[in-house]
Short mmCIF file of C-alpha atoms in Angstrom, two decimals:
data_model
loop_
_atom_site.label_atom_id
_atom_site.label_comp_id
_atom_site.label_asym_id
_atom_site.label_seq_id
_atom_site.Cartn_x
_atom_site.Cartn_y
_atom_site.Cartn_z
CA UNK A 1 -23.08 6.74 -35.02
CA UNK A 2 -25.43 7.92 -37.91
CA UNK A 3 -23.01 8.53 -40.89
CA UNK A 4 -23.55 12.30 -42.26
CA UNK A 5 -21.83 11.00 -45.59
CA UNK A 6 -21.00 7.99 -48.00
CA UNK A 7 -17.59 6.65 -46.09
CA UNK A 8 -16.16 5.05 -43.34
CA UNK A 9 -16.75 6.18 -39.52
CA UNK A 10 -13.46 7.94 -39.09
CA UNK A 11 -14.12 9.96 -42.09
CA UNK A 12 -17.12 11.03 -40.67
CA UNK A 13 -15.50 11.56 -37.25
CA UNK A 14 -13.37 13.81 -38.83
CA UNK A 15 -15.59 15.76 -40.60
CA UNK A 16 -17.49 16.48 -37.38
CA UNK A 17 -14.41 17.86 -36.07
CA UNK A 18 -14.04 19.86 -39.07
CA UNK A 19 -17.89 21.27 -39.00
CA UNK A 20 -17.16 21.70 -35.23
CA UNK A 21 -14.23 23.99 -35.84
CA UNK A 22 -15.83 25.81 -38.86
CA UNK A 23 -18.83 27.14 -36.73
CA UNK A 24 -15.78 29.16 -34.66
CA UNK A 25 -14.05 30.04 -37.79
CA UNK A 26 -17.57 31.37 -39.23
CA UNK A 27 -17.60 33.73 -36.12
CA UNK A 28 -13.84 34.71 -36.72
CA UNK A 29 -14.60 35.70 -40.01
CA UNK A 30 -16.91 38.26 -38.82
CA UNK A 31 -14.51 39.44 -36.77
CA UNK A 32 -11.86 40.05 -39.63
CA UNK A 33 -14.45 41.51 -41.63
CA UNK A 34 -14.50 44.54 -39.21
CA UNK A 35 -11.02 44.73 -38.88
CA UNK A 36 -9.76 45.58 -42.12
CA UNK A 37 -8.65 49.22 -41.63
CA UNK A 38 -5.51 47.47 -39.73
CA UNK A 39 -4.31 44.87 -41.84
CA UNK A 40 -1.38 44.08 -38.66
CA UNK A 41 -4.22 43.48 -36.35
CA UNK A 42 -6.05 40.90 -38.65
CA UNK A 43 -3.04 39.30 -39.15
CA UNK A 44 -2.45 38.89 -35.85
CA UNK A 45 -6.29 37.82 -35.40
CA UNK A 46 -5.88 35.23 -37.90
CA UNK A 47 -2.91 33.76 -36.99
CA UNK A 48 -4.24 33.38 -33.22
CA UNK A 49 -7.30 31.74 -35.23
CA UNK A 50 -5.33 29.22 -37.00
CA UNK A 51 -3.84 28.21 -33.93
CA UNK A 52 -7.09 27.73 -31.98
CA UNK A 53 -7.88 25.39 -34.79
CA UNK A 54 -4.91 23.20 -33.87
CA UNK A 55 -5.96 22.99 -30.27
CA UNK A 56 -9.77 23.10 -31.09
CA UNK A 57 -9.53 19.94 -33.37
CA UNK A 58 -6.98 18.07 -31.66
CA UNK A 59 -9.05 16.73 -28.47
CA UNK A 60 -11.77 15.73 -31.29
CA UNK A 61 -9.08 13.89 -33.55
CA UNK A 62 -7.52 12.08 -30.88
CA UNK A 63 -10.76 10.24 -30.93
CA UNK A 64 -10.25 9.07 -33.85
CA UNK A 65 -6.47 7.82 -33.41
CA UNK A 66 -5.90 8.33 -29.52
CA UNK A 67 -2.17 7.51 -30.65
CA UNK A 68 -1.92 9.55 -33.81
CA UNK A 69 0.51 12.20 -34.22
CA UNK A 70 -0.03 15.44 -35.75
CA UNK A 71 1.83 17.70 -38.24
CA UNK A 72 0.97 21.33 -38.92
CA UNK A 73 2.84 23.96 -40.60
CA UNK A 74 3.95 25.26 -37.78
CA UNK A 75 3.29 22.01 -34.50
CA UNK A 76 4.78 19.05 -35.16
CA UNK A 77 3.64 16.52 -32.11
CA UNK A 78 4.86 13.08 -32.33
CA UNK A 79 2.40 9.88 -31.66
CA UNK A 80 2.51 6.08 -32.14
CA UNK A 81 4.90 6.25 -35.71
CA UNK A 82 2.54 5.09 -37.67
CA UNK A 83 -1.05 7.36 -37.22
CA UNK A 84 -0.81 11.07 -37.86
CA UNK A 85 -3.20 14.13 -38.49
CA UNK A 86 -1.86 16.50 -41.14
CA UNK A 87 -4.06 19.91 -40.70
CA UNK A 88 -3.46 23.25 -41.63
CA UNK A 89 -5.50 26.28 -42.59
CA UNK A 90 -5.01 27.34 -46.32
CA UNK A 91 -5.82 30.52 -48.32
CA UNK A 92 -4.62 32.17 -44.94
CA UNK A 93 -4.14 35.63 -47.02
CA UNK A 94 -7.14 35.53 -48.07
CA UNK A 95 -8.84 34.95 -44.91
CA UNK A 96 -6.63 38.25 -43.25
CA UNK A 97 -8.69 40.45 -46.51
CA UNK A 98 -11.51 39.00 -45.21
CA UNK A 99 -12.15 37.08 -48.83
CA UNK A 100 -14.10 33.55 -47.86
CA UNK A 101 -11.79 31.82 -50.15
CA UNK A 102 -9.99 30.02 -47.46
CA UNK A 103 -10.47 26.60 -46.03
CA UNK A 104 -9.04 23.66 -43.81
CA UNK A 105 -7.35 20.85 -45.10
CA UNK A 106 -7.22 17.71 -43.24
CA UNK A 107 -5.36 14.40 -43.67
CA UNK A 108 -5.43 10.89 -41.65
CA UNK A 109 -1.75 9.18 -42.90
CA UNK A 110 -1.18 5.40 -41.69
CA UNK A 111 2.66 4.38 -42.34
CA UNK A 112 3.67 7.13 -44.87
CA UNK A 113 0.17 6.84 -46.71
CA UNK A 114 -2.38 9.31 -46.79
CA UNK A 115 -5.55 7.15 -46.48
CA UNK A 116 -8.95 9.92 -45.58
CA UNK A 117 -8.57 13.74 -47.30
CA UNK A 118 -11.02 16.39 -46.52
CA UNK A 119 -10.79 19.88 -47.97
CA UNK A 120 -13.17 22.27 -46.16
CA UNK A 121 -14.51 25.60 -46.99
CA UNK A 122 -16.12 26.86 -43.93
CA UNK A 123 -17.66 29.47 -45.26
CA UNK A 124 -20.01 27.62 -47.91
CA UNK A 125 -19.72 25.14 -46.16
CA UNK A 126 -18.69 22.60 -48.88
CA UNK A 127 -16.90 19.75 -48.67
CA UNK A 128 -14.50 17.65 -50.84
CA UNK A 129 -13.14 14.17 -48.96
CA UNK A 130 -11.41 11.08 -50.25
CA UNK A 131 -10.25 7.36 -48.92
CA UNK A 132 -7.60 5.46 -50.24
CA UNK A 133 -9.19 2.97 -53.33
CA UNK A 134 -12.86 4.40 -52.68
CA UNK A 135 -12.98 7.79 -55.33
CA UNK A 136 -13.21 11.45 -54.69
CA UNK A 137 -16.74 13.19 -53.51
CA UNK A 138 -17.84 16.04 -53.13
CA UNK A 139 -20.39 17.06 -50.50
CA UNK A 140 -22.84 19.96 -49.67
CA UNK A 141 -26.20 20.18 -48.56
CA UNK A 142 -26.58 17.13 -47.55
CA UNK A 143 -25.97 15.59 -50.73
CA UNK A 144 -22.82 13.66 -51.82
CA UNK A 145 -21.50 13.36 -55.48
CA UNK A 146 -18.59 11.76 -56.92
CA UNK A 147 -16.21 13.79 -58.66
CA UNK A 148 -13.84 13.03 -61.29
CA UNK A 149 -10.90 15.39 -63.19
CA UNK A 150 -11.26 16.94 -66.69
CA UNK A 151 -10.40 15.15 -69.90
CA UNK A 152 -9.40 18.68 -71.31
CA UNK A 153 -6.42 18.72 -73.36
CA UNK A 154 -6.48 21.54 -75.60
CA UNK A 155 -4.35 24.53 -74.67
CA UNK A 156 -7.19 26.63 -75.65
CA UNK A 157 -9.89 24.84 -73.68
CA UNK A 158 -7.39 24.66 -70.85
CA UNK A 159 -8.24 26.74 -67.16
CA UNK A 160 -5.09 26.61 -64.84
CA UNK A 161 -4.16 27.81 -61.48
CA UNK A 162 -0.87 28.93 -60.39
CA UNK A 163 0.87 29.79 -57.15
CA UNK A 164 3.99 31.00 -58.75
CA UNK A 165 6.62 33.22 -57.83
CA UNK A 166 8.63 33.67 -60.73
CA UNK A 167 7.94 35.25 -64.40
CA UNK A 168 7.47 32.13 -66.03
CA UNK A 169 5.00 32.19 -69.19
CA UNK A 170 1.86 30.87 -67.67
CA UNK A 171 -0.26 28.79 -70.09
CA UNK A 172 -4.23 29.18 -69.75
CA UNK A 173 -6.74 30.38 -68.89
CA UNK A 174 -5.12 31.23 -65.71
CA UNK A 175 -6.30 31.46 -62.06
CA UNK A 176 -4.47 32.51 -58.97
CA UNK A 177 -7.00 32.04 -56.17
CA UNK A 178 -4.83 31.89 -53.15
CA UNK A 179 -5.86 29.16 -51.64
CA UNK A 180 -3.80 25.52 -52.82
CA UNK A 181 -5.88 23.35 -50.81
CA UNK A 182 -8.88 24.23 -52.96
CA UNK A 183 -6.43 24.41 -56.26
CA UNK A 184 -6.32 21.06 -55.80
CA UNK A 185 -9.73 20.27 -54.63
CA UNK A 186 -10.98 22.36 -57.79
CA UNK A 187 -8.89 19.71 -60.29
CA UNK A 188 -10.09 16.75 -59.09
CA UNK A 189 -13.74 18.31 -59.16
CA UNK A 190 -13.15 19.03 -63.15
CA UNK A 191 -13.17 22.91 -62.29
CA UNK A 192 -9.44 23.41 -62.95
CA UNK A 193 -7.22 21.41 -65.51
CA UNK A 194 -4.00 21.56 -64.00
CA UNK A 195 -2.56 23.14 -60.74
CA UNK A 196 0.94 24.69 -60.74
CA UNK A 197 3.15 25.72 -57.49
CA UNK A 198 6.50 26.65 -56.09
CA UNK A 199 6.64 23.66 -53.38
CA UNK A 200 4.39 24.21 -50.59
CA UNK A 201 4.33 23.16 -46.92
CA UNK A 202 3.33 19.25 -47.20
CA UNK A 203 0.33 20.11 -44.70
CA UNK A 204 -1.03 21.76 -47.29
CA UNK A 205 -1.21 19.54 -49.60
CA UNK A 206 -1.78 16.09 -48.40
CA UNK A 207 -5.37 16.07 -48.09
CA UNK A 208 -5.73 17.64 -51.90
CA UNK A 209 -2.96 15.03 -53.03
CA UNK A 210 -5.28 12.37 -52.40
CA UNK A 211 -8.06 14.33 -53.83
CA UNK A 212 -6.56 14.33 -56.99
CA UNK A 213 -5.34 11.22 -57.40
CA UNK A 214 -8.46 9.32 -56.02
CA UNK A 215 -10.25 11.31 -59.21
CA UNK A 216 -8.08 9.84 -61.74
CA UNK A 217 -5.61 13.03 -62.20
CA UNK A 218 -1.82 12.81 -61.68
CA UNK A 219 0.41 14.84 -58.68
CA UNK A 220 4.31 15.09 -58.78
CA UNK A 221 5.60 17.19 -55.94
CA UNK A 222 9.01 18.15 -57.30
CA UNK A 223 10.55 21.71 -58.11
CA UNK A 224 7.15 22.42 -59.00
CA UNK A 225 4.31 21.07 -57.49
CA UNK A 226 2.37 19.94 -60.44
CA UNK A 227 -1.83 18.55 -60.43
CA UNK A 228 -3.13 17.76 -63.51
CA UNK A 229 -6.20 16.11 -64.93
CA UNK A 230 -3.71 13.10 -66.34
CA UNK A 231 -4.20 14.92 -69.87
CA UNK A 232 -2.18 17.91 -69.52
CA UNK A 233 1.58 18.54 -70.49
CA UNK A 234 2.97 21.06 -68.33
#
């Protein structure tokens, strides 16, 4: 197969299945744009969306890993033990207001280890993807660029997203986008410093856990889930 960028053929794979299940998202997000005067109806839309995404993307991943499992926030189906798909669609708020700042974030694990992360925004159709030992990248346009975290350190300089439910001080030049999947995507591009969270759904994170760590920052997924350019005491 012609590669459409720098990386193995099942990260490509995989980001065909993506593009292939953005075009229908696209269209859904037309939809929810005209549906805004009843926010219970485009919550209902977008939840029927996010599960067509499961079922959309699954024939396509399977071949990838015919025997791969897959884990979802909400579908948990099991496979060989040692292969799985981790998907899910995050920023799913935002998508419901009809704000594009949503996207998919997709995982390939092999025995406990994530080892291809792709973060998706369908809607600018930009990507940021990651293997195990081979850097972070960022791709749009047909053009591929490596990306690499911060070396901010200054409180000052600092810019810091939060998904936060308490009324902790927040330090910053804060952010709350509403989307984690790109939080995390955004530190290991350099665009954020640091990424704070109450704990989030693993799905949501695995791809962008990679992300981050492939471009030299650090992750702990604790209390707090914490992503910071390595530089950063939080």
């Amino acid at each position: 197969m012609e590669l459409l960028i720098k990386g193995s053929t099942e990260l490509n794979r995989m980001f065909m299945a993506l593009q292939r299940t953005a075009s229908g998202l696209r269209h859904d997000f037309g939809e929810v744009e005209n549906l805004q005067q009843s926010l219970h109806g485009a919550r209902d839309f977008v939840k029927k969306a996010a599960a067509r995404i499961e079922e959309s993307i699954l024939s396509d991943l399977l071949l990838v890993r015919p025997s791969a499992g897959l884990l979802t926030p909400n579908v948990t189906q099991e496979g060989d033990g040692r292969d799985e798909f981790v998907l899910s669609l995050s920023g799913a708020a935002n998508f419901v207001r009809a704000n594009p700042h949503f996207a998919i974030s997709l995982a390939l694990r092999s025995n406990d280890e994530t080892k291809i992360a792709l973060v998706y925004s369908p809607i600018d159709e930009r990507l940021y993807y990651a293997e195990a030992e081979r850097g972070a990248y960022i791709f749009s346009a047909y053009h591929s660029a490596r990306v690499k975290v911060s070396n901010l350190s200054e409180p000052a300089d600092l810019t810091i997203a939060y998904n936060v439910s308490d009324s902790r001080r927040l330090i910053g030049d804060v952010r709350k986008t509403g989307c984690p999947a790109l939080d995390l995507a955004w530190v290991a591009a350099g665009k954020f410093d640091a990424f704070v969270s109450d704990p989030l759904d693993f799905a949501e994170v695995a791809a962008g856990d990679l992300l981050v760590r492939e471009a030299g920052g650090k992750i702990t997924m604790g209390a707090d889930l914490v992503a910071t350019n390595g530089k950063v005491e939080l």
